[in-house]
Coordinates of C-alpha atoms and ligand atoms in Angstrom, one line a residue:
X287 CA 50.7 -195.1 -58.1
X288 CA 52.5 -198.1 -59.5
X289 CA 51.5 -200.3 -56.5
X290 CA 47.8 -199.6 -57.2
X291 CA 48.4 -200.5 -60.9
X292 CA 50.2 -203.7 -60.0
X293 CA 47.4 -204.7 -57.6
X294 CA 44.8 -204.0 -60.2
X295 CA 46.6 -206.1 -62.7
X296 CA 46.9 -209.0 -60.3
X297 CA 43.1 -208.8 -59.5
X298 CA 42.3 -208.6 -63.2
X299 CA 44.5 -211.6 -63.8
X300 CA 42.7 -213.6 -61.1
X301 CA 39.4 -212.7 -62.9
X302 CA 40.9 -213.8 -66.2
X303 CA 42.1 -217.1 -64.8
X304 CA 38.7 -217.8 -63.2
X305 CA 37.1 -217.1 -66.5
X306 CA 39.5 -219.5 -68.2
X307 CA 38.4 -222.1 -65.7
X308 CA 34.8 -221.3 -66.4
X309 CA 34.0 -220.1 -62.9
X310 CA 30.8 -218.2 -62.0
X311 CA 30.4 -214.8 -63.6
X312 CA 29.5 -212.9 -60.4
X313 CA 32.8 -214.0 -58.7
X314 CA 34.8 -212.9 -61.8
X315 CA 33.0 -209.5 -62.0
X316 CA 33.7 -208.8 -58.3
X317 CA 37.5 -208.9 -59.0
X318 CA 37.2 -206.8 -62.1
X319 CA 35.1 -204.1 -60.3
X320 CA 37.6 -203.9 -57.5
X321 CA 40.5 -203.7 -60.0
X322 CA 38.9 -200.9 -61.8
X323 CA 38.3 -198.9 -58.6
X324 CA 41.9 -199.5 -57.4
X325 CA 43.4 -198.5 -60.7
X326 CA 41.8 -195.1 -60.5
X327 CA 42.7 -194.3 -56.9
X328 CA 44.8 -191.2 -56.4
X329 CA 46.1 -192.4 -53.1
X330 CA 48.5 -195.3 -52.5
X331 CA 46.5 -198.4 -51.6
X332 CA 48.9 -199.1 -48.7
X333 CA 48.1 -195.7 -47.2
X334 CA 44.4 -196.3 -47.6
X335 CA 44.9 -199.7 -45.9
X336 CA 46.7 -198.1 -42.9
X337 CA 43.9 -195.7 -42.4
X338 CA 41.5 -198.7 -42.4
X339 CA 39.6 -197.3 -45.4
X340 CA 39.8 -200.1 -48.0
X341 CA 36.1 -201.0 -47.5
X342 CA 35.3 -197.5 -48.7
X343 CA 36.6 -198.4 -52.2
X344 CA 33.7 -199.3 -54.4
X345 CA 33.5 -203.0 -55.0
X346 CA 35.7 -204.1 -52.2
X347 CA 34.0 -206.6 -49.8
X348 CA 35.5 -208.8 -47.2
X349 CA 37.0 -211.4 -49.5
X350 CA 38.7 -209.0 -51.7
X351 CA 39.8 -206.8 -48.7
X352 CA 41.7 -209.9 -47.4
X353 CA 43.5 -210.3 -50.7
X354 CA 44.4 -206.6 -50.8
X355 CA 45.9 -207.0 -47.3
X356 CA 47.9 -210.0 -48.4
X357 CA 49.2 -208.1 -51.5
X358 CA 50.3 -205.1 -49.3
X359 CA 52.1 -207.4 -46.9
X360 CA 53.7 -209.9 -49.3
X361 CA 53.6 -208.2 -52.7
X362 CA 51.4 -210.9 -54.2
X363 CA 48.2 -212.9 -53.7
X364 CA 48.5 -216.6 -53.1
X365 CA 45.3 -217.3 -55.0
X366 CA 46.9 -215.6 -58.0
X367 CA 50.0 -217.7 -57.6
X368 CA 48.0 -220.9 -57.4
X369 CA 46.0 -220.0 -60.5
X370 CA 49.0 -219.0 -62.4
X371 CA 50.6 -222.5 -61.9
X372 CA 47.5 -224.2 -63.3
X373 CA 48.2 -222.7 -66.8
X374 CA 51.2 -222.4 -69.1
X375 CA 53.3 -219.3 -68.4
X376 CA 52.9 -217.8 -71.9
X377 CA 49.2 -218.1 -71.7
X378 CA 49.1 -215.1 -69.3
X379 CA 50.6 -212.9 -72.0
X380 CA 47.8 -213.8 -74.4
X381 CA 45.3 -212.4 -71.8
X382 CA 46.6 -209.0 -72.7
X383 CA 45.8 -209.2 -76.4
X384 CA 42.9 -206.9 -77.2
X385 CA 39.7 -208.4 -78.6
X386 CA 40.8 -211.8 -77.4
X387 CA 38.6 -212.3 -74.4
X388 CA 39.2 -215.1 -71.9
X389 CA 36.2 -217.0 -73.3
X390 CA 37.7 -217.2 -76.7
X391 CA 41.1 -217.9 -75.3
X392 CA 39.7 -220.8 -73.3
X393 CA 38.3 -222.4 -76.4
X394 CA 41.4 -221.8 -78.4
X395 CA 43.5 -223.2 -75.6
X396 CA 41.4 -226.3 -75.0
X397 CA 40.6 -227.2 -78.6
X398 CA 43.5 -225.8 -80.6
X399 CA 46.3 -225.9 -78.0
X400 CA 46.9 -222.2 -78.3
X401 CA 49.4 -221.2 -75.5
X402 CA 51.6 -218.5 -77.0
X403 CA 51.6 -215.5 -79.3
X404 CA 53.0 -217.7 -82.1
X405 CA 50.3 -220.3 -81.7
X406 CA 47.7 -217.5 -81.9
X407 CA 49.2 -216.2 -85.1
X408 CA 49.2 -219.7 -86.5
X409 CA 45.5 -220.4 -85.8
X410 CA 44.5 -217.0 -87.3
X411 CA 46.5 -217.6 -90.5
X412 CA 45.5 -221.3 -91.0
X413 CA 41.8 -220.6 -90.5
X414 CA 41.3 -222.9 -87.6
X415 CA 40.4 -220.2 -85.2
X416 CA 37.5 -219.1 -87.4
X417 CA 36.1 -222.6 -87.3
X418 CA 35.6 -222.6 -83.5
X419 CA 32.0 -222.4 -82.3
X420 CA 30.7 -218.8 -82.1
X421 CA 33.7 -217.4 -84.1
X422 CA 33.7 -216.4 -87.7
X423 CA 35.7 -214.2 -90.0
X424 CA 34.7 -210.9 -88.5
X425 CA 35.7 -211.9 -84.9
X426 CA 38.9 -213.3 -86.2
X427 CA 39.7 -210.1 -88.1
X428 CA 39.3 -208.2 -84.8
X429 CA 41.5 -210.6 -82.9
X430 CA 44.1 -210.2 -85.7
X431 CA 43.9 -206.5 -85.3
X432 CA 44.2 -206.9 -81.6
X433 CA 47.3 -209.0 -82.0
X434 CA 48.9 -206.3 -84.2
X435 CA 48.0 -203.6 -81.7
X436 CA 49.4 -205.7 -78.9
X437 CA 52.7 -206.3 -80.7
X438 CA 53.0 -202.7 -81.7
X439 CA 51.9 -201.2 -78.4
X440 CA 53.5 -203.3 -75.8
X441 CA 56.9 -201.5 -76.0
X442 CA 55.3 -198.0 -75.5
X443 CA 53.4 -196.7 -72.5
X444 CA 50.4 -194.4 -71.9
X445 CA 51.2 -190.7 -71.4
X446 CA 49.8 -190.9 -67.9
X447 CA 52.0 -193.8 -66.9
X448 CA 55.1 -192.0 -68.3
X449 CA 54.3 -188.8 -66.3
X450 CA 53.9 -190.7 -63.1
X451 CA 57.2 -192.5 -63.6
X452 CA 59.1 -189.4 -64.6
X453 CA 57.7 -187.5 -61.7
X454 CA 58.8 -190.3 -59.4
X455 CA 62.3 -190.2 -60.7
X456 CA 62.5 -186.4 -60.5
X457 CA 61.2 -186.4 -56.9
X458 CA 63.9 -189.0 -56.0
X459 CA 66.8 -187.0 -57.5
X460 CA 65.7 -183.4 -57.1
X461 CA 67.6 -182.6 -53.9
X462 CA 70.9 -183.8 -55.4
X463 CA 70.6 -181.8 -58.6
X464 CA 71.1 -178.2 -59.5
X465 CA 68.6 -178.7 -62.3
X466 CA 66.5 -181.6 -63.4
X467 CA 63.8 -182.0 -66.0
X468 CA 62.3 -184.7 -68.2
X469 CA 62.6 -184.2 -72.0
X470 CA 61.7 -186.5 -75.0
X471 CA 58.3 -187.4 -76.2
X472 CA 57.0 -187.0 -72.6
X473 CA 57.8 -183.3 -72.5
X474 CA 56.1 -183.0 -75.8
X475 CA 53.0 -184.7 -74.2
X476 CA 52.8 -187.2 -77.0
X477 CA 49.9 -189.6 -76.4
X478 CA 52.2 -192.6 -76.0
X479 CA 55.8 -192.6 -74.8
X480 CA 58.6 -195.1 -75.7
X481 CA 61.2 -194.4 -73.0
X482 CA 61.7 -191.6 -70.5
X483 CA 64.6 -189.1 -71.0
X484 CA 65.7 -187.1 -68.1
X485 CA 68.3 -184.4 -68.0
X486 CA 70.1 -183.1 -64.9
X487 CA 72.9 -180.7 -63.9
X488 CA 75.0 -181.4 -60.8
X489 CA 77.6 -183.7 -59.4
X490 CA 77.3 -186.6 -61.8
X491 CA 78.9 -189.2 -59.4
X492 CA 76.3 -188.5 -56.7
X493 CA 73.3 -188.2 -59.0
X494 CA 74.1 -191.5 -60.9
X495 CA 74.6 -193.4 -57.7
X496 CA 71.2 -192.2 -56.4
X497 CA 69.6 -192.9 -59.8
X498 CA 70.5 -196.6 -59.9
X499 CA 69.6 -197.1 -56.3
X500 CA 66.0 -195.8 -56.4
X501 CA 63.5 -198.1 -54.8
X502 CA 61.6 -198.9 -57.9
X503 CA 64.5 -199.8 -60.1
X504 CA 64.2 -203.4 -61.3
X505 CA 67.4 -203.5 -63.4
X506 CA 70.4 -201.3 -64.1
X507 CA 71.1 -201.4 -67.9
X508 CA 74.1 -199.1 -67.9
X509 CA 75.8 -196.8 -65.4
X510 CA 78.2 -194.1 -66.6
X511 CA 79.2 -190.5 -65.6
X512 CA 77.2 -188.8 -68.4
X513 CA 74.5 -191.3 -69.1
X514 CA 72.8 -194.1 -67.2
X515 CA 69.8 -196.3 -68.0
X516 CA 67.6 -198.3 -65.7
X517 CA 64.4 -200.3 -65.9
X518 CA 61.5 -199.5 -63.6
X519 CA 59.2 -202.5 -64.1
X520 CA 59.7 -203.0 -67.8
X521 CA 60.0 -199.3 -68.6
X522 CA 63.3 -197.7 -69.5
X523 CA 64.5 -194.4 -68.0
X524 CA 67.6 -192.7 -69.4
X525 CA 69.3 -190.1 -67.3
X526 CA 71.9 -187.7 -68.7
X527 CA 74.0 -185.3 -66.6
X528 CA 75.1 -182.3 -68.6
X529 CA 77.2 -179.2 -67.9
X530 CA 75.3 -176.2 -66.7
X531 CA 76.3 -174.0 -69.7
X532 CA 75.0 -176.8 -72.1
X533 CA 71.7 -177.2 -70.3
X534 CA 69.6 -175.3 -72.8
X535 CA 71.1 -177.0 -75.9
X536 CA 70.7 -180.4 -74.3
X537 CA 67.2 -179.8 -73.3
X538 CA 66.3 -178.6 -76.8
X539 CA 68.1 -181.6 -78.4
X540 CA 66.7 -184.3 -76.2
X541 CA 63.2 -182.9 -76.3
X542 CA 63.0 -183.6 -80.0
X543 CA 61.2 -184.5 -82.0
X544 CA 63.8 -185.7 -84.3
X545 CA 61.9 -184.3 -87.2
X546 CA 61.7 -180.9 -85.6
X547 CA 65.4 -181.0 -84.8
X548 CA 66.3 -181.9 -88.3
X549 CA 64.3 -178.9 -89.6
X550 CA 66.1 -176.6 -87.1
X551 CA 69.5 -177.9 -88.3
X552 CA 68.6 -176.9 -91.8
X553 CA 67.8 -173.4 -90.7
X554 CA 71.0 -173.2 -88.7
X555 CA 73.0 -174.3 -91.8
X556 CA 71.4 -171.5 -93.9
X557 CA 72.6 -169.1 -91.3
X558 CA 76.1 -170.5 -91.2
X559 CA 75.5 -172.1 -87.8
X560 CA 75.8 -175.6 -86.4
X561 CA 73.5 -176.9 -83.7
X562 CA 73.9 -179.9 -81.5
X563 CA 73.3 -181.0 -77.9
X564 CA 76.2 -178.9 -76.7
X565 CA 75.2 -175.6 -78.1
X566 CA 74.9 -173.5 -81.3
X567 CA 78.2 -172.7 -83.0
X568 CA 79.4 -170.5 -85.9
X569 CA 80.6 -172.8 -88.6
X570 CA 83.8 -170.8 -89.6
X571 CA 85.2 -169.7 -86.3
X572 CA 83.6 -172.6 -84.2
X573 CA 82.6 -169.9 -81.7
X574 CA 79.7 -170.9 -79.4
X575 CA 76.9 -168.4 -79.5
X576 CA 74.1 -170.2 -77.5
X577 CA 73.5 -173.2 -75.2
X578 CA 72.9 -172.3 -71.6
X579 CA 69.2 -171.5 -72.0
X580 CA 66.8 -173.3 -74.3
X581 CA 65.2 -170.0 -75.4
X582 CA 68.6 -168.8 -76.7
X583 CA 68.7 -171.7 -79.2
X584 CA 65.5 -170.4 -80.9
X585 CA 66.6 -166.8 -80.5
X586 CA 69.9 -167.1 -82.4
X587 CA 68.1 -169.0 -85.2
X588 CA 65.7 -166.1 -85.6
X589 CA 62.7 -168.1 -84.4
X590 CA 60.0 -167.5 -81.8
X591 CA 60.3 -169.9 -78.8
X592 CA 58.4 -173.1 -79.8
X593 CA 56.6 -174.8 -76.9
X594 CA 57.6 -178.5 -76.6
X595 CA 54.1 -179.7 -77.5
X596 CA 54.4 -178.1 -81.0
X597 CA 57.7 -179.6 -81.9
X598 CA 56.6 -182.2 -84.4
X599 CA 57.5 -180.4 -87.7
X600 CA 53.9 -179.8 -88.5
X601 CA 54.4 -176.2 -89.5
X602 CA 55.6 -174.8 -86.3
X603 CA 59.1 -174.0 -87.6
X604 CA 57.7 -172.0 -90.5
X605 CA 55.2 -170.2 -88.2
X606 CA 57.9 -169.4 -85.6
X607 CA 60.1 -168.0 -88.4
X608 CA 57.3 -165.6 -89.3
X609 CA 56.5 -164.9 -85.6
X610 CA 53.0 -166.4 -86.1
X611 CA 52.8 -169.1 -83.5
X612 CA 49.5 -169.1 -81.8
X613 CA 49.3 -168.4 -78.0
X614 CA 48.4 -171.9 -77.0
X615 CA 46.3 -172.8 -73.9
X616 CA 48.2 -172.9 -70.6
X617 CA 48.1 -175.7 -68.1
X618 CA 46.6 -173.5 -65.4
X619 CA 43.4 -171.6 -65.8
X620 CA 41.2 -174.6 -66.6
X621 CA 37.9 -173.7 -64.9
X622 CA 36.0 -177.0 -65.2
X623 CA 35.7 -180.6 -66.3
X624 CA 33.0 -181.4 -68.9
X625 CA 32.8 -185.1 -68.5
X626 CA 32.4 -186.7 -65.0
X627 CA 30.4 -189.9 -64.1
X628 CA 28.8 -190.3 -60.7
X629 CA 27.5 -193.3 -58.7
X630 CA 24.1 -192.7 -60.4
X631 CA 25.7 -194.8 -63.3
X632 CA 29.0 -196.5 -63.1
X633 CA 31.1 -193.9 -61.3
X634 CA 32.4 -194.5 -57.8
X635 CA 31.3 -191.3 -56.0
X636 CA 28.2 -189.3 -55.2
X637 CA 27.6 -186.0 -57.0
X638 CA 28.3 -184.1 -53.7
X639 CA 31.6 -185.9 -53.2
X640 CA 32.6 -185.1 -56.8
X641 CA 31.7 -181.4 -56.4
X642 CA 33.6 -181.1 -53.1
X643 CA 36.7 -182.8 -54.6
X644 CA 36.6 -180.7 -57.8
X645 CA 36.1 -177.4 -55.8
X646 CA 39.1 -178.3 -53.6
X647 CA 41.2 -178.8 -56.8
X648 CA 40.4 -175.2 -57.7
X649 CA 37.8 -176.0 -60.4
X650 CA 34.7 -173.7 -60.7
X651 CA 32.4 -176.2 -62.3
X652 CA 31.9 -179.9 -63.3
X653 CA 29.4 -181.4 -65.7
X654 CA 27.9 -184.6 -64.4
X655 CA 27.2 -186.7 -67.4
X656 CA 26.2 -190.2 -66.5
X657 CA 25.4 -192.7 -69.1
X658 CA 21.9 -193.0 -70.6
X659 CA 19.7 -196.1 -70.5
X660 CA 21.0 -197.9 -73.6
X661 CA 24.4 -198.4 -71.9
X662 CA 23.1 -201.2 -69.7
X663 CA 26.4 -202.4 -68.2
X664 CA 26.9 -198.9 -66.8
X665 CA 23.4 -198.7 -65.3
X666 CA 22.5 -195.9 -67.6
X667 CA 19.8 -193.4 -66.6
X668 CA 16.3 -193.4 -68.0
X669 CA 14.1 -190.3 -68.1
X670 CA 12.7 -190.8 -64.7
X671 CA 16.1 -191.2 -62.9
X672 CA 17.6 -188.3 -64.9
X673 CA 14.8 -186.0 -63.7
X674 CA 15.5 -187.1 -60.1
X675 CA 19.2 -186.4 -60.7
X676 CA 18.3 -182.9 -62.0
X677 CA 16.5 -182.2 -58.7
X678 CA 19.4 -183.5 -56.7
X679 CA 21.9 -181.3 -58.6
X680 CA 19.6 -178.2 -58.1
X681 CA 19.5 -178.9 -54.4
X682 CA 23.3 -179.2 -54.2
X683 CA 23.9 -176.1 -56.3
X684 CA 21.9 -174.1 -53.8
X685 CA 24.4 -175.3 -51.2
X686 CA 27.7 -174.7 -53.0
X687 CA 29.1 -171.2 -53.2
X688 CA 31.4 -170.3 -56.1
X689 CA 31.0 -173.7 -57.7
X690 CA 28.5 -175.0 -60.2
X691 CA 27.4 -178.5 -61.0
X692 CA 26.2 -178.6 -64.6
X693 CA 23.3 -180.9 -65.2
X694 CA 24.2 -183.2 -68.0
X695 CA 24.1 -186.6 -69.6
X696 CA 26.2 -188.7 -71.9
X697 CA 23.4 -189.6 -74.2
X698 CA 23.9 -192.6 -76.4
X699 CA 23.7 -192.2 -80.2
X700 CA 21.7 -195.1 -81.5
X701 CA 22.7 -196.9 -84.7
X702 CA 20.1 -194.8 -86.7
X703 CA 21.5 -191.6 -85.4
X704 CA 18.7 -190.9 -82.9
X705 CA 19.3 -190.4 -79.2
X706 CA 18.0 -192.7 -76.5
X707 CA 16.4 -189.9 -74.4
X708 CA 13.6 -187.5 -75.4
X709 CA 14.2 -183.9 -76.4
X710 CA 11.9 -182.9 -73.6
X711 CA 14.2 -184.2 -70.9
X712 CA 17.4 -183.1 -72.8
X713 CA 16.0 -179.6 -72.9
X714 CA 16.2 -179.4 -69.1
X715 CA 19.9 -180.0 -69.1
X716 CA 22.9 -177.6 -69.2
X717 CA 25.4 -179.9 -71.0
X718 CA 24.4 -182.8 -73.4
X719 CA 27.3 -185.0 -74.6
X720 CA 26.2 -187.4 -77.3
X721 CA 28.5 -190.4 -77.8
X722 CA 28.7 -193.5 -80.0
X723 CA 29.1 -196.7 -77.9
X724 CA 28.2 -199.4 -80.5
X725 CA 29.0 -200.8 -83.9
X726 CA 32.7 -199.9 -83.9
X727 CA 33.4 -201.4 -87.3
X728 CA 30.8 -199.3 -89.2
X729 CA 31.3 -195.7 -90.5
X730 CA 29.8 -193.4 -87.8
X731 CA 29.8 -190.1 -89.9
X732 CA 26.0 -190.1 -90.4
X733 CA 25.3 -191.0 -86.8
X734 CA 27.4 -188.2 -85.5
X735 CA 26.0 -185.6 -87.9
X736 CA 22.5 -186.6 -87.0
X737 CA 23.2 -186.1 -83.3
X738 CA 24.8 -182.7 -84.0
X739 CA 21.5 -181.6 -85.6
X740 CA 19.7 -182.0 -82.3
X741 CA 19.5 -178.5 -80.8
X742 CA 20.1 -179.8 -77.3
X743 CA 23.3 -181.7 -78.1
X744 CA 26.2 -179.4 -76.9
X745 CA 29.1 -181.7 -77.5
X746 CA 30.1 -185.0 -79.2
X747 CA 31.9 -187.3 -76.7
X748 CA 35.1 -189.2 -77.5
X749 CA 34.4 -188.5 -81.2
X750 CA 36.7 -191.2 -82.8
X751 CA 36.0 -194.0 -80.3
X752 CA 39.6 -195.2 -80.3
X753 CA 41.2 -196.6 -77.1
X754 CA 45.0 -196.5 -77.0
X755 CA 46.5 -200.0 -77.3
X756 CA 43.0 -201.5 -77.3
X757 CA 41.1 -200.6 -80.4
X758 CA 41.1 -198.2 -83.4
X759 CA 38.1 -195.9 -83.7
X760 CA 35.2 -196.4 -86.1
X761 CA 35.7 -194.9 -89.6
X762 CA 34.6 -191.2 -89.8
X763 CA 34.6 -188.7 -92.6
X764 CA 36.3 -186.1 -90.5
X765 CA 36.1 -183.0 -92.7
X766 CA 32.3 -183.4 -92.9
X767 CA 32.0 -183.8 -89.2
X768 CA 34.2 -180.7 -88.6
X769 CA 32.2 -178.7 -91.0
X770 CA 28.9 -179.6 -89.4
X771 CA 30.3 -179.1 -85.9
X772 CA 31.3 -175.6 -86.7
X773 CA 28.1 -174.8 -88.6
X774 CA 25.8 -176.1 -85.9
X775 CA 27.8 -174.8 -82.9
X776 CA 28.4 -178.2 -81.5
X777 CA 31.6 -178.7 -79.5
X778 CA 33.8 -181.7 -80.0
X779 CA 35.2 -183.3 -76.9
X780 CA 38.8 -183.7 -76.1
X781 CA 38.4 -186.7 -73.9
X782 CA 41.3 -186.5 -71.5
X783 CA 41.2 -190.0 -70.1
X784 CA 44.7 -191.5 -70.6
X785 CA 43.2 -194.5 -72.4
X786 CA 41.4 -192.3 -74.9
X787 CA 42.9 -188.9 -75.7
X788 CA 40.1 -188.5 -78.2
X789 CA 40.0 -186.4 -80.4
X790 CA 43.7 -186.8 -81.0
X791 CA 46.2 -183.9 -81.5
X792 CA 46.3 -184.2 -85.3
X793 CA 42.5 -184.2 -85.7
X794 CA 42.1 -181.3 -83.2
X795 CA 44.5 -179.2 -85.3
X796 CA 42.5 -179.9 -88.4
X797 CA 39.1 -179.3 -86.7
X798 CA 40.3 -175.9 -85.5
X799 CA 40.8 -174.9 -89.1
X800 CA 37.1 -175.4 -89.6
X801 CA 36.3 -173.2 -86.6
X802 CA 35.3 -176.0 -84.3
X803 CA 35.2 -175.3 -80.5
X804 CA 36.3 -177.9 -77.9
X805 CA 35.4 -179.1 -74.4
X806 CA 37.9 -181.0 -72.3
X807 CA 36.5 -183.8 -70.1
X808 CA 38.3 -186.4 -68.1
X809 CA 35.6 -189.1 -68.3
X810 CA 36.4 -189.5 -64.6
X811 CA 34.7 -192.3 -62.8
X812 CA 36.5 -191.5 -59.6
X813 CA 37.4 -188.3 -57.8
X814 CA 41.1 -189.2 -58.1
X815 CA 41.0 -188.8 -61.9
X816 CA 40.7 -185.0 -62.3
X817 CA 44.5 -184.9 -62.8
X818 CA 43.9 -186.2 -66.3
X819 CA 42.7 -182.7 -67.3
X820 CA 46.4 -182.0 -67.7
X821 CA 46.6 -184.7 -70.4
X822 CA 43.6 -183.0 -72.2
X823 CA 45.4 -179.7 -72.1
X824 CA 48.4 -181.5 -73.6
X825 CA 46.3 -182.6 -76.5
X826 CA 44.8 -179.1 -76.9
X827 CA 48.3 -177.6 -77.0
X828 CA 49.5 -180.2 -79.5
X829 CA 46.5 -179.2 -81.6
X830 CA 47.5 -175.5 -81.5
X831 CA 44.4 -174.4 -79.6
X832 CA 44.1 -171.1 -77.9
X833 CA 41.8 -170.1 -75.0
X834 CA 39.2 -168.9 -77.6
X835 CA 38.9 -172.4 -78.9
X836 CA 38.4 -174.2 -75.6
X837 CA 35.3 -173.8 -73.4
X838 CA 37.1 -174.9 -70.3
X839 CA 38.8 -171.5 -70.1
X840 CA 35.6 -169.5 -70.4
X841 CA 33.3 -168.3 -67.6
X842 CA 29.8 -169.8 -67.3
X843 CA 28.1 -166.8 -68.8
X844 CA 30.1 -167.2 -72.0
X845 CA 29.5 -170.9 -72.1
X846 CA 25.8 -170.5 -71.6
X847 CA 25.6 -167.9 -74.4
X848 CA 27.4 -170.3 -76.7
X849 CA 25.0 -173.1 -75.9
X850 CA 21.9 -170.9 -76.3
X851 CA 23.0 -169.7 -79.7
X852 CA 22.7 -173.2 -81.0
X853 CA 19.4 -173.8 -79.1
X854 CA 17.8 -170.8 -80.6
X855 CA 18.8 -172.1 -84.0
X856 CA 21.2 -169.2 -84.7
X857 CA 23.9 -171.5 -86.1
X858 CA 21.7 -173.0 -88.8
Ligands
DGT959 P1 59.9 -192.1 -77.7 O1 60.8 -192.3 -76.6 O2 59.9 -193.1 -78.8 O3 58.5 -191.8 -77.3 O4 60.3 -190.7 -78.5 P2 61.4 -189.6 -78.2 O5 61.1 -188.4 -79.0 O6 61.5 -189.4 -76.7 O7 62.7 -190.2 -78.7 P3 64.0 -190.8 -78.1 O8 63.8 -191.3 -76.7 O9 64.6 -191.8 -79.0 O10 65.0 -189.6 -78.1 C1 64.8 -188.4 -77.3 C2 65.1 -187.2 -78.2 O11 66.5 -187.2 -78.5 C3 64.4 -187.2 -79.5 O12 63.1 -186.7 -79.4 C4 65.3 -186.3 -80.3 C5 66.6 -186.6 -79.8 N1 67.3 -187.6 -80.7 C6 67.4 -188.9 -80.5 N2 68.0 -189.5 -81.6 C7 68.2 -188.5 -82.5 C8 68.8 -188.4 -83.8 O13 69.3 -189.4 -84.3 N3 68.8 -187.2 -84.4 C9 68.3 -186.1 -83.8 N4 68.3 -185.0 -84.4 N5 67.8 -186.1 -82.6 C10 67.7 -187.3 -81.9
CA960 CA1 62.0 -191.0 -75.2
CA961 CA1 65.6 -192.2 -75.0
ZN962 ZN1 31.3 -192.7 -73.4

């Protein structure tokens, strides 16, 4: 959906520029709301426009609809072009720096002449930024962190973005190839991806010609017969065409990780073998003994086949040698989504629309967990509205056959560790996710543990609070949290939203060792976002989880039994 993303970016930019100019907040917010909705659409905006459905997108009124139309017809929006010309070109880049809001940037621009990344660095270092009204050392510290995140993160992309790009390329080339598949960090489902590596078998001349001529290619970096590289937007895609009998070896080699491959090479050496992207060879005779299938490469080394998500040299080679790799969760067989927002808070769709869409996708249940009252910007629910929502869900559940809407809430964990809704109302729910949404600089261990001690809390939402490329999480003593989660029978969430992926793979693997159970939830605010479940499964696989560890693979009876065990105090 790159066109949707581009449009959302332009709308957000308009909002940023309006904010830099000091325009009225409601105008600015209208652009941001529309951008958020468009970004999360699963259908191409141009198709929605053709059908005359753009007014159905939440937040799109007449004025913004006109701008969308202009974007679809011309590829840009004149208002955006005008605004852009009013400011120095480099200033736009600064708008992407996390923690540096347009308001602060406006001050820094007007009073300190900040117009580039270098300028920003200078005013942080020399202390002048801290002296601006409303600033101070803590805010500057955050902006400094944001600048580091920005400089570090801008050359990588989110997993979701990479998947979309790779699937586009594969779909464009598929019919010209005997085989085609993406490899690299994307195949390993790493949370961020540097560049995209694609392997193919077939007529190299034809395939490479098609590759460099794809619609979305913005620049051809190199074109050859075995390897070509292009840019799509600013993202690099490498394509290699290999011989059919080398396919398995190449796929293994280019899937990586480098560390995993280095470890395999050591094992090969001990066995008198040599392994590279062309095959596995006997050192003395030079005879090739494997290479056509990827499985063969592991077989001849005496290893179990290692799924790509595990190939990080985090113990998988040792386990595979002993035949002790776990049977990790599959991409199919997910029965439900444990984290969905509806239009009762800041989601874009009604509960009924969500249930219909989820059912159509083959899910058996969703948990509706809107925000609770403390999260004011999201119109969080108070007790009264939550009780109304419970009634509505009960009404809908009588209607749906073979599908269940779980009554839930994403209840806010307050700074003192208490929750912002009463136990009385929480006790009427099926699924209670408790999340931290404030004080990101302070250690959150005690807050999380206090929430887990509430018998009605079934899950801790996005446990670390990190946002990829945007902010680090709050500090947490993880081992203590894992111990308490296991002891109290409280799940930890794998938030599958592409901006979060929280808990991350490494922490998931550690938590599993404590006996923690997990619930995957997309944090969807839109019915077009259920696809992100796949990203959550990727994290679960990278965390070595099996079906027994992840509630999404269980039937509702087993899930209810798990919840009731905690409620009845059996885990204490
Ligand atoms: P990325 O793109 O930074 O997210 O990470 P990768 O893992 O996709 O790395 P990339 O694109 O540099 O290379 C793709 C794979 O090719 C990598 O995972 C393993 C393999 N590879 C690349 N360079 C080397 C190397 O110097 N030694 C070995 N053993 N393998 C390499
Ligand atoms: Ca790569
Ligand atoms: Ca590469
Ligand atoms: Zn949340």
